[in-house]
mmCIF file of C-alpha atoms (C1' of nucleotides) in Angstrom:
data_model
loop_
_atom_site.group_PDB
_atom_site.id
_atom_site.type_symbol
_atom_site.label_atom_id
_atom_site.label_comp_id
_atom_site.label_asym_id
_atom_site.label_seq_id
_atom_site.Cartn_x
_atom_site.Cartn_y
_atom_site.Cartn_z
ATOM 1 C CA MET S 20 86.305 195.825 69.308
ATOM 2 C CA LEU S 21 86.734 195.987 65.581
ATOM 3 C CA ASN S 22 86.277 192.289 64.694
ATOM 4 C CA LYS S 23 87.689 191.325 61.337
ATOM 5 C CA PRO S 24 86.235 194.283 59.444
ATOM 6 C CA SER S 25 84.677 193.612 56.065
ATOM 7 C CA SER S 26 85.581 195.466 52.903
ATOM 8 C CA PRO S 27 84.605 199.155 53.060
ATOM 9 C CA ALA S 28 81.760 200.085 50.701
ATOM 10 C CA ASN S 29 83.292 203.322 49.490
ATOM 11 C CA GLU S 30 86.193 205.683 49.982
ATOM 12 C CA THR S 31 84.385 207.679 52.648
ATOM 13 C CA ALA S 32 83.847 204.575 54.733
ATOM 14 C CA LEU S 33 87.451 203.560 54.204
ATOM 15 C CA MET S 34 88.768 206.946 55.303
ATOM 16 C CA ALA S 35 86.567 206.859 58.390
ATOM 17 C CA ARG S 36 88.357 203.672 59.408
ATOM 18 C CA VAL S 37 91.710 205.216 58.586
ATOM 19 C CA THR S 38 90.972 208.124 60.916
ATOM 20 C CA ALA S 39 89.667 205.768 63.577
ATOM 21 C CA ILE S 40 92.973 203.920 63.836
ATOM 22 C CA ALA S 41 95.151 207.056 63.636
ATOM 23 C CA GLY S 42 96.797 207.733 66.975
ATOM 24 C CA LEU S 43 96.621 204.126 68.120
ATOM 25 C CA THR S 44 99.754 202.122 68.780
ATOM 26 C CA PHE S 45 100.334 198.862 66.930
ATOM 27 C CA GLY S 46 99.800 197.147 70.271
ATOM 28 C CA GLU S 47 96.407 198.764 70.833
ATOM 29 C CA LEU S 48 95.165 197.933 67.353
ATOM 30 C CA ALA S 49 96.547 194.401 67.510
ATOM 31 C CA GLU S 50 94.714 193.830 70.778
ATOM 32 C CA GLN S 51 91.432 194.913 69.201
ATOM 33 C CA LEU S 52 92.019 192.475 66.365
ATOM 34 C CA ASN S 53 93.334 189.656 68.543
ATOM 35 C CA VAL S 54 96.698 189.626 66.825
ATOM 36 C CA ALA S 55 99.998 188.853 68.574
ATOM 37 C CA VAL S 56 102.625 191.601 68.386
ATOM 38 C CA PRO S 57 106.213 190.568 67.586
ATOM 39 C CA ASN S 58 109.093 192.043 69.577
ATOM 40 C CA ASN S 59 110.855 193.077 66.387
ATOM 41 C CA PHE S 60 110.497 192.690 62.632
ATOM 42 C CA LYS S 61 113.560 190.546 61.990
ATOM 43 C CA ARG S 62 111.219 187.732 61.057
ATOM 44 C CA GLU S 63 107.735 189.160 60.481
ATOM 45 C CA LYS S 64 108.788 192.001 58.211
ATOM 46 C CA GLY S 65 105.360 192.481 56.704
ATOM 47 C CA TRP S 66 103.494 192.407 60.005
ATOM 48 C CA THR S 67 102.592 196.102 60.018
ATOM 49 C CA GLY S 68 101.119 196.003 56.539
ATOM 50 C CA GLN S 69 99.075 192.957 57.372
ATOM 51 C CA LEU S 70 97.802 194.512 60.596
ATOM 52 C CA ILE S 71 96.617 197.622 58.763
ATOM 53 C CA GLU S 72 95.100 195.517 55.968
ATOM 54 C CA LEU S 73 93.103 193.601 58.523
ATOM 55 C CA ALA S 74 91.956 196.740 60.336
ATOM 56 C CA LEU S 75 90.810 198.425 57.140
ATOM 57 C CA GLY S 76 89.186 195.380 55.586
ATOM 58 C CA ALA S 77 91.555 195.019 52.647
ATOM 59 C CA SER S 78 91.122 191.860 50.645
ATOM 60 C CA ALA S 79 93.769 189.494 51.961
ATOM 61 C CA GLY S 80 95.916 187.202 49.915
ATOM 62 C CA SER S 81 98.584 187.671 47.324
ATOM 63 C CA LYS S 82 96.655 189.028 44.374
ATOM 64 C CA PRO S 83 98.775 191.111 41.999
ATOM 65 C CA GLN S 84 96.265 193.943 42.133
ATOM 66 C CA GLN S 85 95.105 196.730 44.371
ATOM 67 C CA ASP S 86 94.157 196.104 47.974
ATOM 68 C CA PHE S 87 90.729 197.631 47.436
ATOM 69 C CA PRO S 88 89.932 196.617 43.849
ATOM 70 C CA ASP S 89 86.380 197.996 43.961
ATOM 71 C CA LEU S 90 87.717 201.375 45.045
ATOM 72 C CA GLY S 91 90.814 201.266 42.854
ATOM 73 C CA ILE S 92 92.988 201.966 45.869
ATOM 74 C CA GLU S 93 96.343 200.482 46.843
ATOM 75 C CA LEU S 94 97.313 200.423 50.525
ATOM 76 C CA LYS S 95 100.862 201.163 51.678
ATOM 77 C CA THR S 96 102.318 201.700 55.127
ATOM 78 C CA LEU S 97 105.188 204.186 55.271
ATOM 79 C CA PRO S 98 107.671 203.853 58.172
ATOM 80 C CA LEU S 99 108.869 207.290 59.271
ATOM 81 C CA SER S 100 111.805 208.569 61.286
ATOM 82 C CA TYR S 101 111.457 211.062 64.131
ATOM 83 C CA ASN S 102 111.869 213.733 61.457
ATOM 84 C CA ASN S 103 108.931 212.344 59.508
ATOM 85 C CA THR S 104 111.060 211.149 56.627
ATOM 86 C CA PRO S 105 110.734 207.614 55.229
ATOM 87 C CA LEU S 106 113.103 205.049 56.717
ATOM 88 C CA GLU S 107 112.610 202.468 53.999
ATOM 89 C CA THR S 108 111.956 202.321 50.280
ATOM 90 C CA THR S 109 108.469 201.272 49.234
ATOM 91 C CA TYR S 110 107.912 198.009 47.406
ATOM 92 C CA VAL S 111 105.571 198.386 44.444
ATOM 93 C CA CYS S 112 105.372 195.067 42.624
ATOM 94 C CA TYR S 113 107.327 192.332 40.917
ATOM 95 C CA ALA S 114 109.262 193.346 37.852
ATOM 96 C CA PRO S 115 108.243 191.294 34.798
ATOM 97 C CA LEU S 116 111.344 189.648 33.319
ATOM 98 C CA THR S 117 109.684 187.638 30.550
ATOM 99 C CA GLY S 118 106.650 188.112 28.347
ATOM 100 C CA VAL S 119 107.479 191.773 28.139
ATOM 101 C CA SER S 120 106.592 192.314 24.490
ATOM 102 C CA GLY S 121 103.728 194.754 24.144
ATOM 103 C CA LEU S 122 104.145 195.926 27.693
ATOM 104 C CA THR S 123 103.820 199.696 28.030
ATOM 105 C CA TRP S 124 103.881 202.141 30.892
ATOM 106 C CA GLU S 125 100.172 202.750 30.420
ATOM 107 C CA ASN S 126 99.254 199.100 30.929
ATOM 108 C CA SER S 127 101.984 198.356 33.449
ATOM 109 C CA ASN S 128 101.349 196.965 36.891
ATOM 110 C CA VAL S 129 103.402 199.805 38.365
ATOM 111 C CA LYS S 130 101.148 202.513 36.952
ATOM 112 C CA ASN S 131 98.028 200.575 37.852
ATOM 113 C CA LYS S 132 99.089 200.247 41.468
ATOM 114 C CA LEU S 133 100.335 203.774 41.931
ATOM 115 C CA GLN S 134 97.338 205.520 40.368
ATOM 116 C CA LYS S 135 95.701 205.853 43.747
ATOM 117 C CA VAL S 136 97.466 205.002 46.998
ATOM 118 C CA LEU S 137 96.268 205.140 50.583
ATOM 119 C CA TRP S 138 99.420 205.902 52.551
ATOM 120 C CA ILE S 139 99.439 205.071 56.249
ATOM 121 C CA PRO S 140 102.408 206.760 57.954
ATOM 122 C CA VAL S 141 103.667 204.804 60.947
ATOM 123 C CA GLN S 142 106.535 205.202 63.367
ATOM 124 C CA GLY S 143 109.462 203.253 62.004
ATOM 125 C CA GLU S 144 112.400 203.835 64.334
ATOM 126 C CA ARG S 145 113.899 200.500 65.312
ATOM 127 C CA GLU S 146 114.460 201.646 68.884
ATOM 128 C CA ILE S 147 110.681 201.798 69.369
ATOM 129 C CA VAL S 148 109.320 198.327 70.009
ATOM 130 C CA PRO S 149 106.493 197.379 67.618
ATOM 131 C CA ALA S 150 103.830 197.436 70.342
ATOM 132 C CA ASP S 151 104.590 201.107 71.064
ATOM 133 C CA LYS S 152 104.826 202.349 67.493
ATOM 134 C CA LEU S 153 102.140 204.878 66.604
ATOM 135 C CA ILE S 154 99.866 204.808 63.575
ATOM 136 C CA GLY S 155 99.605 208.157 61.806
ATOM 137 C CA GLN S 156 96.783 209.789 59.874
ATOM 138 C CA GLY S 157 96.498 208.048 56.523
ATOM 139 C CA PHE S 158 95.786 209.951 53.331
ATOM 140 C CA ILE S 159 94.941 209.328 49.702
ATOM 141 C CA TRP S 160 97.546 210.273 47.111
ATOM 142 C CA GLN S 161 97.391 210.349 43.344
ATOM 143 C CA PRO S 162 100.554 211.102 41.370
ATOM 144 C CA ASN S 163 100.607 214.479 39.645
ATOM 145 C CA ALA S 164 101.832 214.977 36.078
ATOM 146 C CA SER S 165 105.399 215.554 37.183
ATOM 147 C CA GLU S 166 105.484 212.454 39.344
ATOM 148 C CA LEU S 167 103.897 210.327 36.634
ATOM 149 C CA SER S 168 106.500 211.532 34.182
ATOM 150 C CA LEU S 169 109.378 210.631 36.514
ATOM 151 C CA LEU S 170 107.925 207.209 37.208
ATOM 152 C CA GLN S 171 107.366 206.555 33.519
ATOM 153 C CA GLN S 172 110.930 207.560 32.652
ATOM 154 C CA ASP S 173 112.400 205.190 35.225
ATOM 155 C CA TRP S 174 110.012 202.398 34.280
ATOM 156 C CA GLU S 175 110.896 202.709 30.595
ATOM 157 C CA GLU S 176 114.630 202.838 31.242
ATOM 158 C CA LEU S 177 114.526 199.761 33.450
ATOM 159 C CA MET S 178 112.125 197.813 31.253
ATOM 160 C CA ASP S 179 114.272 198.604 28.225
ATOM 161 C CA MET S 180 117.206 196.952 29.955
ATOM 162 C CA ILE S 181 115.070 193.911 30.745
ATOM 163 C CA CYS S 182 113.776 193.686 27.169
ATOM 164 C CA LEU S 183 117.270 194.025 25.735
ATOM 165 C CA GLY S 184 118.580 191.177 27.881
ATOM 166 C CA HIS S 185 120.495 193.378 30.297
ATOM 167 C CA VAL S 186 118.728 192.381 33.487
ATOM 168 C CA GLU S 187 122.046 191.340 35.035
ATOM 169 C CA LYS S 188 123.353 194.876 34.492
ATOM 170 C CA ILE S 189 120.522 196.360 36.533
ATOM 171 C CA ASN S 190 121.450 197.542 39.994
ATOM 172 C CA ALA S 191 119.707 199.679 42.590
ATOM 173 C CA ARG S 192 121.500 202.841 41.437
ATOM 174 C CA ILE S 193 119.491 203.067 38.249
ATOM 175 C CA GLY S 194 116.292 205.116 38.268
ATOM 176 C CA GLU S 195 115.733 208.596 39.632
ATOM 177 C CA VAL S 196 112.645 207.903 41.744
ATOM 178 C CA MET S 197 112.099 204.168 41.272
ATOM 179 C CA GLN S 198 114.644 201.356 41.366
ATOM 180 C CA ILE S 199 114.753 197.601 40.832
ATOM 181 C CA ARG S 200 116.183 195.374 43.557
ATOM 182 C CA PRO S 201 116.117 191.647 44.301
ATOM 183 C CA LYS S 202 112.814 190.433 45.695
ATOM 184 C CA ALA S 203 112.907 186.844 46.854
ATOM 185 C CA ALA S 204 112.929 184.478 49.783
ATOM 186 C CA ASN S 205 116.707 184.124 49.460
ATOM 187 C CA GLY S 206 119.568 184.117 47.009
ATOM 188 C CA LYS S 207 118.725 180.663 45.754
ATOM 189 C CA ALA S 208 115.443 181.741 44.188
ATOM 190 C CA LEU S 209 115.686 181.865 40.418
ATOM 191 C CA THR S 210 113.286 182.805 37.664
ATOM 192 C CA ASP S 211 113.351 183.016 33.872
ATOM 193 C CA ALA S 212 114.606 186.161 32.237
ATOM 194 C CA ILE S 213 115.840 187.425 28.892
ATOM 195 C CA GLY S 214 119.595 187.082 28.401
ATOM 196 C CA GLU S 215 122.028 188.386 25.822
ATOM 197 C CA ASN S 216 120.829 187.853 22.241
ATOM 198 C CA GLY S 217 117.358 186.996 23.464
ATOM 199 C CA SER S 218 118.395 183.723 25.065
ATOM 200 C CA LYS S 219 116.670 182.446 28.169
ATOM 201 C CA ILE S 220 118.558 182.780 31.422
ATOM 202 C CA LEU S 221 117.883 182.265 35.111
ATOM 203 C CA THR S 222 118.214 185.201 37.458
ATOM 204 C CA ARG S 223 117.089 186.414 40.842
ATOM 205 C CA PRO S 224 113.496 187.693 40.897
ATOM 206 C CA ARG S 225 113.324 191.488 41.059
ATOM 207 C CA GLY S 226 110.855 194.056 42.295
ATOM 208 C CA PHE S 227 110.186 197.744 41.741
ATOM 209 C CA TYR S 228 110.748 200.014 44.745
ATOM 210 C CA LEU S 229 110.046 203.727 45.241
ATOM 211 C CA ARG S 230 113.074 205.646 46.479
ATOM 212 C CA LYS S 231 112.817 207.424 49.815
ATOM 213 C CA ASN S 232 113.216 210.832 48.207
ATOM 214 C CA PHE S 233 110.093 210.204 46.176
ATOM 215 C CA THR S 234 107.907 209.159 49.100
ATOM 216 C CA SER S 235 109.403 211.945 51.197
ATOM 217 C CA ASN S 236 108.220 214.471 48.614
ATOM 218 C CA ILE S 237 104.733 212.996 48.744
ATOM 219 C CA LEU S 238 104.676 213.790 52.453
ATOM 220 C CA LYS S 239 105.945 217.311 51.869
ATOM 221 C CA GLN S 240 103.060 217.988 49.480
ATOM 222 C CA LEU S 241 100.672 217.415 52.349
ATOM 223 C CA PHE S 242 101.972 220.486 54.099
ATOM 224 C CA SER S 243 102.299 222.777 51.101
ATOM 225 C "C1'" DC I 10 125.314 206.348 58.274
ATOM 226 C "C1'" DA I 11 122.697 205.883 53.894
ATOM 227 C "C1'" DT I 12 122.107 202.650 50.465
ATOM 228 C "C1'" DT I 13 122.119 198.295 48.022
ATOM 229 C "C1'" DG I 14 121.512 193.710 47.959
ATOM 230 C "C1'" DA I 15 119.559 189.984 50.806
ATOM 231 C "C1'" DT I 16 116.135 188.053 53.417
ATOM 232 C "C1'" DC I 17 111.667 186.596 56.331
ATOM 233 C "C1'" DA I 18 106.565 185.039 56.723
ATOM 234 C "C1'" DT I 19 102.618 183.645 54.375
ATOM 235 C "C1'" DA I 20 99.131 181.953 50.694
ATOM 236 C "C1'" DC I 21 98.519 179.313 46.821
ATOM 237 C "C1'" DG O 22 108.012 179.756 41.988
ATOM 238 C "C1'" DT O 23 104.939 183.931 42.165
ATOM 239 C "C1'" DA O 24 103.348 187.517 44.606
ATOM 240 C "C1'" DT O 25 101.680 189.745 48.692
ATOM 241 C "C1'" DG O 26 103.315 192.288 53.044
ATOM 242 C "C1'" DA O 27 107.969 194.645 53.858
ATOM 243 C "C1'" DT O 28 112.599 195.317 56.911
ATOM 244 C "C1'" DC O 29 117.158 193.596 57.749
ATOM 245 C "C1'" DA O 30 122.022 193.970 57.602
ATOM 246 C "C1'" DA O 31 126.392 193.982 54.993
ATOM 247 C "C1'" DT O 32 128.813 197.234 52.631
ATOM 248 C "C1'" DG O 33 131.254 201.265 50.947
#
DNA sequence: CATTGATCATAC
DNA sequence: GTATGATCAATG
């Protein structure tokens, strides 16, 4: 029994836990942690991430920082198809829509979070019930120069639109490897943003997401 | 059938 | 509402 693991002291200890849960099904791990397994994710969409967080001793809660702040590591689950390609985009963080003056790629929340990521591949096919989905071997990834450049380009293009009051013109087609999409409880959620001519407007909250091609390439690097 | 836009649960 | 964890499901 793993009982509510505490925060790992270092990366080696963290990776030992990662390897220990690799090959288990969600059901097996959930049983060890005394967690109930849903029959689908129509409601508990973040269940997998929370299960893995608990198993690895990530600091819980909704802090806008890394999951392992002492280690500088962000944790992400990555749902894969039978062909080992990502089935979903990867949420990174909220997109700032106000107070954006002085914000640069270097000090952005996106760069901070993506500097070092512990990816946990998991089976994502909807036809597999959650209890039977397998946990894969997690691995640490740090973006290379090329990836950083692509991310920075997309971040700057999107943040320029936000700064210039064009947030309403942003759609999910913009950005080569990273996009901005709505991120809210529902369509009624509104937040402040910059409108035309610098006026204040209300708009739907947005988040940054990594495109599937980008995360797919991260996986390919593992085998090259 | 892949993608975009919408949505669900939870903590504070 | 903000922010975490994400997947769902309507659409073209």
